[in-house]
């Protein structure tokens, strides 16, 4: 090994110096001469050493000459050195050729040559070959000085972090050097492991655990945070595998791993995952978590194990017994805080929002009120005719409560008076509670804030339920609001005493809330009976109270005394007798919060059933509506077609009548022009003059006779069409009212037709009236035989006076007997051309009139189809994948049981102590 290092560093020549102070060239020269004098000599070793000396003195040509003559075991090293010399001379191609031909069994030499070729290829920009050489160097001799460092730096330069990480992992496991584990951690923190499966690091973590516990936890933490965003469950499997194979105990320090176990457990049970996914990871996760948790801090994880085992029996194994032993046989460090419960509630709300389920606002309000540990909440109840309303109003200083209240009213102090009705769906401001109440309304309650000295000074709020008579709903309200209260003040009527019915009611209440503190207010005291009678009544009632509850106390409320004195006494009574509610208040309130969290879970289960039923009802209703809407659409189509035909037919009738009149009148006008001919006419040009006169008379007829009549008829047609279209709108409106009634929305369906077509028609007709002037028609300038003959005769004989009479008669006879069919048809076609074009657009105009209703109706039909599709998809999902809904609720139940176990464990330990 020492010799190979000398060969690598080209210091082999130093073996010949033997502490000589002479120059190496001289020493080696003398050795060369001495070797030659031997009978059997070998100059290769000396030549090799001489080549090194020349190389170090940059005489590369001489060095090459010396190394070319090496024929012993140093020959491969000599060739390698020749390549180095060519490299130094800048002859890279020659150096490469020499390096490639070297074949040696020495792993040191093979690694050195690979590194030389690597450097050469990097310098030459041949990255692919550089990869080959550095990989070869590592595979042949990873212990070669700096080879892995050089490789890592090269990979990083190439941004090839997959290879860099692979190298670091391999070297960390192989060498167990902390530096490599830190490199891995650095790559993880840079996000270089996103595409790598978590179990790739199993061996790395196990190896690091043997080397350094602190660095093991740091690397574990880095991987935990990285894979939480990507392969979360796969990472938890890896964590479980690692901890199942290492000697981890609770006597060691495991922070921050313990916190990560807790965070992960809560995250896994937040409703994001299905139970079948968690069955593969949670049991081992809990067992490993317990393994690394100190006994003094194991309440949370122990309760988690017990709750998981309660819901999924026999899935955890021996860790259950250990958890039972820890949670019930040690001083609990964690009795369960309100924060845990609120976090669970937040998880439930987040999940329910994602499933379009509404968590009861009323239950949330209850929970929110319980989180305020500064305020005590007292339930105030009574049977009928106890005078409770006047008692409460006197105490709070405002006439809020009435004897006829049917809903619970919660009174608390605030600087401003405010009244809100609290329902499952939300809250709303109200002006008068008793105007808002139904005769029986247990679905909502009223939150009333008012300035009250008593409530403010005693830091309390009153939960006032309706007087309890014979109705079940009155009794039910008392039991519904019981979990909200820190204590119960029960109002007794001095004239009735503590009745059997009241004792029975409170006995039932005690069964539901055994720890509830109950004290009594004696009201309606008759002072006129005398002090002795009052004392007797008090003693009798107190005896019955003590028999029912030995620790219950009675406060006589005397309305005749000054209010300030009564309030002071009542404050002392309340604060003194309910003092015990302040002990373990957070724990007690947390138990109440968990009760309402359970109520929330139960309500979500009911909501699921309600949603399914509502979806089925929605599908049936929407399908019925869809049929009706399609029927309406067909009706609208028929109406459009009918009205378009009706309007167009009316227009055509008018046009036909006008056309017929013109076809009859124009030929007569043209024949009457025969009267314009006499013997003095210029027969050479008479056909031109007559043609102009005929066009003038026809134009006069069209403008002064036909057009005004036509316009009057069209104006009437517009009015009639307007009425027809308004009838259509009325019909549509009636249908819309019917549909809006079905939708229970006033204007769910509102279809407005486009009446602008009426004004468009009016404008178009006015324009056609102004454009009634037509071009002159060729009436007598045609090439018919008769006209040609007359024109020729006129030119030949028109100058001869005796022939004029004959020509005049001939022209007259021609005009009087001519049908003028062709020019008449041409004139009429020209005149009616714009009206014909107008007629062609009528159907399209009527379509435009109905366009918006059709579009709106189509949109509603599409919405209805989408609603049906969504509802069907929801039903299908619930049938095919019920676990999507039930699994999160089951997991919330696990967490709820865990927190209940924590509270229960604390109570049992307290009792045993």
CSV table of N, CA and C in Angstrom, one decimal, residues 355-430:
chain,number,residue,atom,x,y,z
A,355,UNK,N,-67.8,17.8,2.3
A,355,UNK,CA,-68.9,16.9,1.8
A,355,UNK,C,-70.3,17.7,1.7
A,356,UNK,N,-70.2,19.0,1.8
A,356,UNK,CA,-71.4,19.8,1.7
A,356,UNK,C,-72.4,19.5,2.8
A,357,UNK,N,-71.9,19.2,4.0
A,357,UNK,CA,-72.7,19.0,5.1
A,357,UNK,C,-72.5,20.1,6.1
A,358,UNK,N,-73.6,20.6,6.7
A,358,UNK,CA,-73.6,21.7,7.6
A,358,UNK,C,-73.5,21.2,9.0
A,359,UNK,N,-72.5,21.5,9.8
A,359,UNK,CA,-72.5,21.3,11.2
A,359,UNK,C,-73.4,22.2,11.9
A,360,UNK,N,-74.2,21.7,12.8
A,360,UNK,CA,-75.3,22.5,13.4
A,360,UNK,C,-74.7,23.8,14.1
A,361,UNK,N,-75.2,24.9,13.6
A,361,UNK,CA,-74.7,26.2,14.2
A,361,UNK,C,-75.1,26.3,15.7
A,362,UNK,N,-76.2,25.7,16.0
A,362,UNK,CA,-76.6,25.7,17.4
A,362,UNK,C,-75.6,25.0,18.3
A,363,UNK,N,-75.2,23.8,17.9
A,363,UNK,CA,-74.3,23.0,18.6
A,363,UNK,C,-72.9,23.8,18.7
A,364,UNK,N,-72.5,24.4,17.6
A,364,UNK,CA,-71.3,25.2,17.7
A,364,UNK,C,-71.4,26.3,18.6
A,365,UNK,N,-72.6,26.9,18.7
A,365,UNK,CA,-72.8,28.0,19.7
A,365,UNK,C,-72.7,27.5,21.1
A,366,UNK,N,-73.2,26.4,21.4
A,366,UNK,CA,-73.1,25.8,22.7
A,366,UNK,C,-71.6,25.6,23.0
A,367,UNK,N,-70.9,25.0,22.1
A,367,UNK,CA,-69.5,24.7,22.4
A,367,UNK,C,-68.7,26.0,22.6
A,368,UNK,N,-69.0,27.0,21.8
A,368,UNK,CA,-68.3,28.3,21.9
A,368,UNK,C,-68.5,28.9,23.3
A,369,UNK,N,-69.8,28.8,23.8
A,369,UNK,CA,-70.1,29.4,25.1
A,369,UNK,C,-69.4,28.6,26.2
A,370,UNK,N,-69.1,27.3,26.0
A,370,UNK,CA,-68.4,26.5,27.0
A,370,UNK,C,-66.9,26.8,27.1
A,371,UNK,N,-66.4,27.4,26.0
A,371,UNK,CA,-64.9,27.7,26.0
A,371,UNK,C,-64.6,28.9,26.9
A,372,UNK,N,-65.6,29.7,27.2
A,372,UNK,CA,-65.3,30.9,28.0
A,372,UNK,C,-65.3,30.5,29.5
A,373,UNK,N,-64.2,30.2,30.0
A,373,UNK,CA,-64.1,29.7,31.4
A,373,UNK,C,-64.3,30.8,32.4
A,374,UNK,N,-64.3,32.0,32.0
A,374,UNK,CA,-64.5,33.1,32.9
A,374,UNK,C,-66.0,33.3,33.3
A,375,UNK,N,-66.9,32.8,32.5
A,375,UNK,CA,-68.3,32.9,32.7
A,375,UNK,C,-68.9,31.6,33.2
A,376,UNK,N,-69.7,31.7,34.3
A,376,UNK,CA,-70.4,30.5,34.8
A,376,UNK,C,-71.8,30.5,34.2
A,377,UNK,N,-72.3,29.4,33.8
A,377,UNK,CA,-73.6,29.3,33.1
A,377,UNK,C,-74.6,28.5,34.1
A,378,UNK,N,-75.7,29.2,34.5
A,378,UNK,CA,-76.6,28.6,35.4
A,378,UNK,C,-78.0,28.4,34.7
A,379,UNK,N,-78.4,27.2,34.8
A,379,UNK,CA,-79.7,26.8,34.2
A,379,UNK,C,-80.8,27.2,35.2
A,380,UNK,N,-81.8,28.0,34.8
A,380,UNK,CA,-82.8,28.5,35.7
A,380,UNK,C,-84.1,27.8,35.2
A,381,UNK,N,-84.7,27.0,36.0
A,381,UNK,CA,-85.9,26.2,35.6
A,381,UNK,C,-87.0,26.3,36.7
A,382,UNK,N,-88.2,25.9,36.4
A,382,UNK,CA,-89.2,25.9,37.3
A,382,UNK,C,-90.4,25.2,36.7
A,383,UNK,N,-91.4,24.8,37.6
A,383,UNK,CA,-92.7,24.3,37.1
A,383,UNK,C,-93.6,25.6,36.9
A,384,UNK,N,-94.8,25.3,36.5
A,384,UNK,CA,-95.7,26.4,36.2
A,384,UNK,C,-96.1,27.2,37.4
A,385,UNK,N,-96.3,28.5,37.2
A,385,UNK,CA,-96.8,29.4,38.3
A,385,UNK,C,-95.8,29.6,39.4
A,386,UNK,N,-94.5,29.5,39.1
A,386,UNK,CA,-93.5,29.7,40.2
A,386,UNK,C,-93.1,31.2,40.3
A,387,UNK,N,-93.5,32.0,39.3
A,387,UNK,CA,-93.1,33.4,39.3
A,387,UNK,C,-91.7,33.6,38.8
A,388,UNK,N,-91.2,32.6,38.0
A,388,UNK,CA,-89.9,32.7,37.6
A,388,UNK,C,-89.6,33.9,36.7
A,389,UNK,N,-90.5,34.2,35.8
A,389,UNK,CA,-90.3,35.4,34.9
A,389,UNK,C,-90.1,36.7,35.6
A,390,UNK,N,-90.9,36.9,36.7
A,390,UNK,CA,-90.7,38.2,37.4
A,390,UNK,C,-89.4,38.2,38.2
A,391,UNK,N,-89.1,37.0,38.8
A,391,UNK,CA,-87.8,36.8,39.5
A,391,UNK,C,-86.6,37.2,38.6
A,392,UNK,N,-86.6,36.6,37.4
A,392,UNK,CA,-85.5,36.8,36.5
A,392,UNK,C,-85.4,38.2,36.0
A,393,UNK,N,-86.6,38.8,35.7
A,393,UNK,CA,-86.6,40.2,35.2
A,393,UNK,C,-86.1,41.2,36.3
A,394,UNK,N,-86.5,40.9,37.5
A,394,UNK,CA,-86.0,41.7,38.6
A,394,UNK,C,-84.5,41.6,38.8
A,395,UNK,N,-84.0,40.4,38.7
A,395,UNK,CA,-82.6,40.2,38.9
A,395,UNK,C,-81.7,40.8,37.8
A,396,UNK,N,-82.1,40.7,36.5
A,396,UNK,CA,-81.3,41.2,35.4
A,396,UNK,C,-81.6,42.7,35.1
A,397,UNK,N,-82.7,43.2,35.7
A,397,UNK,CA,-83.1,44.6,35.5
A,397,UNK,C,-83.7,44.9,34.2
A,398,UNK,N,-84.4,44.0,33.5
A,398,UNK,CA,-85.0,44.2,32.2
A,398,UNK,C,-86.2,43.2,32.1
A,399,UNK,N,-87.3,43.7,31.5
A,399,UNK,CA,-88.4,42.8,31.3
A,399,UNK,C,-88.2,42.0,30.0
A,400,UNK,N,-87.5,40.9,30.2
A,400,UNK,CA,-87.2,40.1,29.0
A,400,UNK,C,-88.0,38.8,29.0
A,401,UNK,N,-88.1,38.2,30.2
A,401,UNK,CA,-88.8,36.9,30.2
A,401,UNK,C,-90.3,37.1,30.6
A,402,UNK,N,-91.1,36.3,29.9
A,402,UNK,CA,-92.5,36.2,30.2
A,402,UNK,C,-93.0,34.8,30.5
A,403,UNK,N,-94.1,34.8,31.2
A,403,UNK,CA,-94.6,33.5,31.7
A,403,UNK,C,-95.0,32.6,30.5
A,404,UNK,N,-95.3,33.2,29.4
A,404,UNK,CA,-95.7,32.4,28.2
A,404,UNK,C,-94.6,32.0,27.3
A,405,UNK,N,-93.3,32.2,27.7
A,405,UNK,CA,-92.2,31.8,26.8
A,405,UNK,C,-92.3,30.3,26.4
A,406,UNK,N,-92.0,30.0,25.2
A,406,UNK,CA,-92.1,28.7,24.7
A,406,UNK,C,-90.7,28.2,24.3
A,407,UNK,N,-89.7,29.1,24.2
A,407,UNK,CA,-88.4,28.8,23.8
A,407,UNK,C,-87.4,29.2,24.9
A,408,UNK,N,-86.3,28.5,24.9
A,408,UNK,CA,-85.3,28.8,25.9
A,408,UNK,C,-84.6,30.2,25.6
A,409,UNK,N,-84.4,31.0,26.6
A,409,UNK,CA,-83.7,32.3,26.5
A,409,UNK,C,-82.5,32.3,27.3
A,410,UNK,N,-81.3,32.6,26.7
A,410,UNK,CA,-80.1,32.7,27.4
A,410,UNK,C,-79.7,34.2,27.6
A,411,UNK,N,-79.5,34.6,28.8
A,411,UNK,CA,-79.3,36.0,29.2
A,411,UNK,C,-77.8,36.2,29.6
A,412,UNK,N,-77.2,37.1,29.0
A,412,UNK,CA,-75.8,37.4,29.4
A,412,UNK,C,-75.6,39.0,29.3
A,413,UNK,N,-74.6,39.4,30.0
A,413,UNK,CA,-74.3,40.9,30.1
A,413,UNK,C,-73.6,41.4,28.8
A,414,UNK,N,-74.0,42.6,28.4
A,414,UNK,CA,-73.3,43.3,27.4
A,414,UNK,C,-73.7,44.7,27.5
A,415,UNK,N,-72.9,45.6,27.0
A,415,UNK,CA,-73.2,47.1,27.1
A,415,UNK,C,-74.4,47.4,26.2
A,416,UNK,N,-74.6,46.7,25.2
A,416,UNK,CA,-75.7,47.0,24.3
A,416,UNK,C,-76.8,45.9,24.3
A,417,UNK,N,-78.0,46.3,24.2
A,417,UNK,CA,-79.1,45.3,24.2
A,417,UNK,C,-79.2,44.7,22.8
A,418,UNK,N,-79.2,43.4,22.7
A,418,UNK,CA,-79.3,42.7,21.5
A,418,UNK,C,-80.1,41.3,21.6
A,419,UNK,N,-80.8,41.0,20.6
A,419,UNK,CA,-81.6,39.7,20.6
A,419,UNK,C,-81.3,39.0,19.3
A,420,UNK,N,-80.9,37.7,19.5
A,420,UNK,CA,-80.7,36.9,18.3
A,420,UNK,C,-81.4,35.5,18.5
A,421,UNK,N,-82.0,35.0,17.4
A,421,UNK,CA,-82.5,33.7,17.4
A,421,UNK,C,-81.4,32.8,16.9
A,422,UNK,N,-81.1,31.7,17.6
A,422,UNK,CA,-80.1,30.8,17.2
A,422,UNK,C,-80.8,29.5,16.7
A,423,UNK,N,-80.5,29.1,15.5
A,423,UNK,CA,-81.0,27.9,14.9
A,423,UNK,C,-79.9,27.0,14.4
A,424,UNK,N,-80.3,25.8,14.0
A,424,UNK,CA,-79.3,24.9,13.4
A,424,UNK,C,-78.6,25.5,12.2
A,425,UNK,N,-79.3,26.3,11.4
A,425,UNK,CA,-78.8,26.9,10.2
A,425,UNK,C,-78.0,28.1,10.4
A,426,UNK,N,-78.2,28.8,11.5
A,426,UNK,CA,-77.4,30.1,11.7
A,426,UNK,C,-78.2,30.9,12.8
A,427,UNK,N,-77.9,32.2,12.7
A,427,UNK,CA,-78.5,33.1,13.7
A,427,UNK,C,-79.1,34.3,12.9
A,428,UNK,N,-80.1,35.0,13.6
A,428,UNK,CA,-80.7,36.2,13.0
A,428,UNK,C,-81.1,37.1,14.1
A,429,UNK,N,-81.0,38.4,13.8
A,429,UNK,CA,-81.4,39.4,14.7
A,429,UNK,C,-82.9,39.5,14.8
A,430,UNK,N,-83.5,39.7,16.0
A,430,UNK,CA,-84.9,39.8,16.2
A,430,UNK,C,-85.2,41.0,17.0
